Short mmCIF file of N, CA and C in Angstrom, two decimals:
data_model
loop_
_atom_site.label_atom_id
_atom_site.label_comp_id
_atom_site.label_asym_id
_atom_site.label_seq_id
_atom_site.Cartn_x
_atom_site.Cartn_y
_atom_site.Cartn_z
N MET X 1 -4.30 -25.02 -78.72
CA MET X 1 -4.30 -25.52 -80.05
C MET X 1 -3.00 -26.32 -80.05
N LYS X 2 -3.09 -27.56 -80.33
CA LYS X 2 -2.05 -28.62 -80.38
C LYS X 2 -0.98 -28.17 -81.43
N GLU X 3 -1.50 -27.73 -82.65
CA GLU X 3 -0.55 -27.33 -83.67
C GLU X 3 0.27 -26.25 -83.20
N LEU X 4 -0.33 -25.22 -82.61
CA LEU X 4 0.51 -24.12 -82.18
C LEU X 4 1.48 -24.44 -81.13
N GLU X 5 1.17 -25.29 -80.22
CA GLU X 5 2.11 -25.93 -79.16
C GLU X 5 3.41 -26.54 -79.91
N GLU X 6 2.99 -27.37 -80.82
CA GLU X 6 4.16 -28.16 -81.34
C GLU X 6 4.85 -27.32 -82.37
N LEU X 7 4.36 -26.33 -83.00
CA LEU X 7 5.04 -25.50 -83.86
C LEU X 7 5.88 -24.66 -82.97
N THR X 8 5.38 -24.08 -81.89
CA THR X 8 6.20 -23.14 -80.91
C THR X 8 7.36 -24.05 -80.46
N ARG X 9 7.16 -25.41 -79.93
CA ARG X 9 8.27 -26.13 -79.59
C ARG X 9 9.34 -26.44 -80.54
N GLU X 10 8.92 -26.66 -81.84
CA GLU X 10 9.91 -27.02 -83.01
C GLU X 10 10.60 -25.66 -83.21
N ILE X 11 10.05 -24.41 -83.17
CA ILE X 11 10.81 -23.21 -83.44
C ILE X 11 11.78 -22.88 -82.38
N ARG X 12 11.30 -23.14 -81.13
CA ARG X 12 12.29 -23.15 -79.90
C ARG X 12 13.51 -23.95 -79.94
N GLU X 13 13.20 -25.26 -80.46
CA GLU X 13 14.18 -26.30 -80.52
C GLU X 13 15.37 -25.78 -81.52
N LYS X 14 14.80 -25.27 -82.73
CA LYS X 14 15.81 -24.92 -83.78
C LYS X 14 16.40 -23.61 -83.56
N LEU X 15 15.84 -22.81 -82.66
CA LEU X 15 16.52 -21.48 -82.33
C LEU X 15 16.88 -21.28 -80.86
N PRO X 16 18.05 -21.84 -80.55
CA PRO X 16 18.54 -21.75 -79.18
C PRO X 16 18.29 -20.65 -78.37
N ARG X 17 18.38 -19.49 -79.00
CA ARG X 17 18.19 -18.12 -78.29
C ARG X 17 16.84 -18.06 -77.59
N LEU X 18 16.01 -18.85 -77.97
CA LEU X 18 14.47 -18.84 -77.48
C LEU X 18 14.44 -19.78 -76.35
N THR X 19 15.37 -20.66 -75.94
CA THR X 19 15.33 -21.57 -74.97
C THR X 19 16.05 -21.03 -73.72
N ASN X 20 16.76 -20.20 -73.87
CA ASN X 20 17.70 -19.56 -72.63
C ASN X 20 16.98 -18.15 -72.33
N VAL X 21 16.53 -18.13 -71.13
CA VAL X 21 15.91 -16.96 -70.52
C VAL X 21 17.08 -16.22 -70.30
N GLN X 22 16.97 -14.89 -70.78
CA GLN X 22 17.78 -13.74 -70.56
C GLN X 22 17.26 -12.52 -70.14
N GLU X 23 17.71 -11.81 -69.11
CA GLU X 23 17.22 -10.57 -68.84
C GLU X 23 18.14 -9.42 -69.36
N TYR X 24 17.35 -8.44 -69.94
CA TYR X 24 18.03 -7.21 -70.59
C TYR X 24 17.56 -6.06 -69.93
N THR X 25 18.60 -5.13 -69.72
CA THR X 25 18.23 -3.85 -69.18
C THR X 25 18.03 -2.74 -70.39
N MET X 26 16.87 -2.20 -70.48
CA MET X 26 16.68 -1.25 -71.52
C MET X 26 17.24 0.04 -71.22
N ASN X 27 17.23 1.00 -72.19
CA ASN X 27 18.03 2.29 -72.14
C ASN X 27 17.21 3.03 -71.01
N ASP X 28 15.94 2.83 -70.77
CA ASP X 28 15.16 3.66 -69.70
C ASP X 28 15.46 2.97 -68.49
N GLY X 29 16.13 2.00 -68.23
CA GLY X 29 16.49 1.26 -66.96
C GLY X 29 15.58 0.22 -66.63
N SER X 30 14.38 0.03 -67.44
CA SER X 30 13.45 -1.13 -67.16
C SER X 30 14.10 -2.44 -67.69
N LYS X 31 13.68 -3.43 -67.05
CA LYS X 31 14.23 -4.70 -67.42
C LYS X 31 13.10 -5.59 -68.14
N ILE X 32 13.49 -6.27 -69.17
CA ILE X 32 12.74 -7.39 -69.90
C ILE X 32 13.30 -8.68 -69.91
N GLN X 33 12.59 -9.77 -69.93
CA GLN X 33 12.98 -10.99 -70.17
C GLN X 33 12.81 -11.54 -71.53
N TRP X 34 13.75 -12.15 -71.86
CA TRP X 34 13.62 -12.72 -73.42
C TRP X 34 13.94 -14.21 -73.32
N GLY X 35 13.32 -15.08 -74.00
CA GLY X 35 13.65 -16.53 -74.12
C GLY X 35 12.39 -17.34 -73.89
N GLU X 36 12.67 -18.28 -73.12
CA GLU X 36 11.60 -19.45 -73.02
C GLU X 36 10.16 -18.97 -72.62
N ASN X 37 10.05 -17.95 -71.85
CA ASN X 37 8.90 -17.53 -71.28
C ASN X 37 8.23 -16.38 -72.21
N PHE X 38 9.23 -16.10 -73.23
CA PHE X 38 8.62 -14.96 -73.99
C PHE X 38 7.92 -15.55 -75.27
N PRO X 39 6.77 -15.09 -75.85
CA PRO X 39 6.11 -15.53 -77.03
C PRO X 39 6.89 -15.73 -78.20
N VAL X 40 6.72 -16.65 -79.09
CA VAL X 40 7.44 -16.65 -80.40
C VAL X 40 6.78 -15.54 -81.20
N LEU X 41 7.79 -14.79 -81.84
CA LEU X 41 7.43 -13.63 -82.62
C LEU X 41 7.43 -14.13 -84.12
N LEU X 42 6.87 -13.16 -85.18
CA LEU X 42 6.95 -13.58 -86.52
C LEU X 42 8.42 -13.60 -87.10
N ASN X 43 9.29 -12.69 -86.51
CA ASN X 43 10.45 -12.80 -87.05
C ASN X 43 11.18 -13.95 -86.58
N ASP X 44 10.85 -14.62 -85.38
CA ASP X 44 11.26 -15.93 -85.08
C ASP X 44 10.96 -17.03 -86.04
N VAL X 45 9.72 -16.97 -86.62
CA VAL X 45 9.24 -17.87 -87.58
C VAL X 45 10.03 -17.76 -88.92
N LEU X 46 10.36 -16.57 -89.28
CA LEU X 46 11.29 -16.36 -90.40
C LEU X 46 12.69 -16.90 -90.20
N ASP X 47 13.22 -16.81 -89.08
CA ASP X 47 14.51 -17.35 -88.70
C ASP X 47 14.35 -18.81 -88.83
N TRP X 48 13.28 -19.44 -88.13
CA TRP X 48 13.07 -20.80 -88.32
C TRP X 48 12.96 -21.40 -89.70
N LEU X 49 12.28 -20.68 -90.63
CA LEU X 49 12.23 -21.07 -92.10
C LEU X 49 13.68 -21.09 -92.61
N GLN X 50 14.50 -20.23 -92.25
CA GLN X 50 15.86 -20.09 -92.84
C GLN X 50 16.61 -21.26 -92.29
N VAL X 51 16.62 -21.43 -91.11
CA VAL X 51 17.40 -22.61 -90.33
C VAL X 51 17.04 -23.94 -90.81
N LYS X 52 15.61 -24.10 -90.98
CA LYS X 52 15.15 -25.21 -91.53
C LYS X 52 15.60 -25.52 -92.87
N SER X 53 15.50 -24.57 -93.69
CA SER X 53 15.90 -24.71 -95.09
C SER X 53 17.33 -24.84 -95.31
N GLN X 54 18.15 -24.27 -94.57
CA GLN X 54 19.48 -24.43 -94.56
C GLN X 54 20.12 -25.91 -94.21
N SER X 55 19.09 -26.54 -93.25
CA SER X 55 19.57 -27.92 -92.99
C SER X 55 18.96 -28.84 -93.94
N ASP X 56 18.03 -28.47 -94.82
CA ASP X 56 17.49 -29.38 -95.80
C ASP X 56 18.14 -29.21 -97.21
N PHE X 57 18.83 -27.99 -97.39
CA PHE X 57 19.32 -27.71 -98.86
C PHE X 57 20.90 -27.49 -98.62
N GLU X 58 21.35 -27.42 -99.67
CA GLU X 58 22.81 -27.28 -99.83
C GLU X 58 23.12 -25.80 -99.34
N PRO X 59 24.26 -25.55 -98.64
CA PRO X 59 24.62 -24.14 -98.27
C PRO X 59 24.51 -23.12 -99.23
N GLY X 60 23.92 -21.94 -98.95
CA GLY X 60 23.58 -20.91 -99.84
C GLY X 60 22.39 -20.96 -100.81
N ASP X 61 21.68 -22.11 -100.73
CA ASP X 61 20.44 -22.34 -101.51
C ASP X 61 19.29 -21.50 -100.88
N LYS X 62 18.85 -20.58 -101.67
CA LYS X 62 18.03 -19.63 -101.12
C LYS X 62 16.44 -20.06 -101.53
N ARG X 63 16.23 -21.46 -101.83
CA ARG X 63 14.80 -21.86 -102.10
C ARG X 63 13.73 -21.50 -101.11
N TYR X 64 14.20 -21.41 -99.84
CA TYR X 64 13.27 -21.15 -98.67
C TYR X 64 12.58 -19.96 -99.03
N LEU X 65 13.25 -18.77 -99.44
CA LEU X 65 12.77 -17.47 -99.74
C LEU X 65 11.62 -17.69 -100.66
N THR X 66 11.94 -18.39 -101.83
CA THR X 66 10.94 -18.47 -102.85
C THR X 66 9.67 -19.13 -102.38
N HIS X 67 9.83 -20.12 -101.52
CA HIS X 67 8.59 -20.90 -101.05
C HIS X 67 7.93 -19.85 -100.04
N PHE X 68 8.74 -19.20 -99.20
CA PHE X 68 8.11 -18.22 -98.28
C PHE X 68 7.24 -17.26 -98.93
N LEU X 69 7.83 -16.56 -100.03
CA LEU X 69 7.07 -15.77 -100.84
C LEU X 69 5.90 -16.28 -101.49
N ALA X 70 6.02 -17.64 -101.82
CA ALA X 70 4.94 -18.20 -102.61
C ALA X 70 3.60 -18.56 -101.69
N PHE X 71 3.97 -18.80 -100.36
CA PHE X 71 2.72 -19.10 -99.72
C PHE X 71 2.02 -17.74 -99.10
N LYS X 72 0.82 -17.95 -98.83
CA LYS X 72 -0.14 -16.85 -98.73
C LYS X 72 0.42 -15.81 -97.81
N LEU X 73 1.07 -14.65 -98.27
CA LEU X 73 1.50 -13.63 -97.24
C LEU X 73 0.32 -13.00 -96.71
N SER X 74 -0.72 -12.98 -97.49
CA SER X 74 -1.88 -12.10 -97.14
C SER X 74 -2.48 -12.82 -95.79
N GLU X 75 -2.04 -13.99 -95.41
CA GLU X 75 -2.74 -14.58 -94.15
C GLU X 75 -1.87 -14.22 -92.95
N TRP X 76 -0.83 -13.56 -93.03
CA TRP X 76 0.08 -13.10 -91.99
C TRP X 76 -0.58 -11.88 -91.53
N ASP X 77 -1.08 -11.93 -90.18
CA ASP X 77 -1.62 -10.62 -89.48
C ASP X 77 -0.40 -9.75 -88.85
N LEU X 78 0.00 -8.79 -89.64
CA LEU X 78 1.15 -8.03 -89.35
C LEU X 78 0.73 -7.08 -88.24
N SER X 79 -0.47 -6.87 -87.85
CA SER X 79 -0.77 -6.01 -86.72
C SER X 79 -0.42 -6.63 -85.45
N SER X 80 0.02 -7.83 -85.43
CA SER X 80 0.38 -8.41 -84.28
C SER X 80 1.76 -9.12 -84.56
N PRO X 81 2.69 -8.85 -83.69
CA PRO X 81 4.05 -9.61 -83.88
C PRO X 81 4.06 -11.06 -83.47
N TYR X 82 3.15 -11.51 -82.77
CA TYR X 82 3.13 -12.85 -82.04
C TYR X 82 2.44 -14.03 -82.92
N LEU X 83 3.37 -15.07 -82.93
CA LEU X 83 2.86 -16.30 -83.65
C LEU X 83 1.52 -16.66 -83.10
N GLY X 84 1.23 -16.74 -81.81
CA GLY X 84 -0.08 -17.12 -81.25
C GLY X 84 -1.22 -16.23 -81.65
N ASP X 85 -1.00 -15.11 -82.31
CA ASP X 85 -2.21 -14.32 -82.75
C ASP X 85 -2.55 -14.45 -84.26
N GLN X 86 -1.68 -15.40 -84.79
CA GLN X 86 -1.99 -15.58 -86.12
C GLN X 86 -3.27 -16.47 -86.39
N SER X 87 -3.66 -16.65 -87.76
CA SER X 87 -4.94 -17.26 -88.00
C SER X 87 -4.66 -18.89 -87.84
N PRO X 88 -5.70 -19.67 -87.55
CA PRO X 88 -5.64 -21.02 -87.56
C PRO X 88 -5.01 -21.76 -88.88
N GLU X 89 -5.43 -21.11 -89.90
CA GLU X 89 -4.95 -21.41 -91.31
C GLU X 89 -3.50 -21.46 -91.33
N LEU X 90 -2.95 -20.14 -91.04
CA LEU X 90 -1.44 -19.96 -91.10
C LEU X 90 -0.71 -20.97 -90.17
N ILE X 91 -1.34 -21.22 -88.90
CA ILE X 91 -0.56 -22.05 -87.93
C ILE X 91 -0.65 -23.33 -88.51
N LYS X 92 -1.65 -23.85 -89.12
CA LYS X 92 -1.78 -25.28 -89.63
C LYS X 92 -0.74 -25.35 -90.90
N PHE X 93 -0.58 -24.41 -91.65
CA PHE X 93 0.27 -24.41 -92.78
C PHE X 93 1.70 -24.57 -92.29
N LEU X 94 2.13 -23.56 -91.37
CA LEU X 94 3.51 -23.50 -90.82
C LEU X 94 3.63 -24.91 -90.09
N HIS X 95 2.67 -25.51 -89.37
CA HIS X 95 2.89 -26.80 -88.58
C HIS X 95 3.26 -27.74 -89.61
N SER X 96 2.58 -27.85 -90.76
CA SER X 96 2.92 -28.72 -91.76
C SER X 96 4.26 -28.78 -92.18
N LEU X 97 5.03 -27.76 -92.13
CA LEU X 97 6.35 -27.72 -92.44
C LEU X 97 7.14 -28.31 -91.59
N ILE X 98 6.76 -28.71 -90.37
CA ILE X 98 7.69 -29.31 -89.44
C ILE X 98 8.16 -30.62 -90.02
N LYS X 99 7.23 -31.38 -90.61
CA LYS X 99 7.69 -32.52 -91.06
C LYS X 99 8.07 -32.61 -92.66
N THR X 100 7.80 -31.55 -93.16
CA THR X 100 8.27 -31.39 -94.56
C THR X 100 9.78 -31.22 -94.76
N LYS X 101 10.44 -32.10 -95.42
CA LYS X 101 11.79 -31.99 -95.83
C LYS X 101 12.26 -30.83 -96.47
N GLN X 102 11.42 -30.42 -97.58
CA GLN X 102 11.66 -29.28 -98.33
C GLN X 102 10.61 -28.26 -98.10
N LEU X 103 11.02 -26.97 -97.96
CA LEU X 103 10.18 -25.86 -97.76
C LEU X 103 9.80 -25.62 -99.26
#
């Protein structure tokens, strides 16, 4: 899906922590990688909305939250934390925000 690829690329671009692959050691001794090869999570989408809105509005303006709450929360599939598992409708909506100056 082209929109998912573009949205993923946009989110990674705005959130530098997603472009650097880092390896972490868990408490049980296992290792996981985080970053470029790891799928974008829903919490990354929320961070992206915040970063995007902060670049488009005055510092401290929290309108992004109002807009986030206004769009169809029921379309988020919270049973999966991955952006790629979300509905095509939600992906399309989030993709439309890439070019939108105001959330």
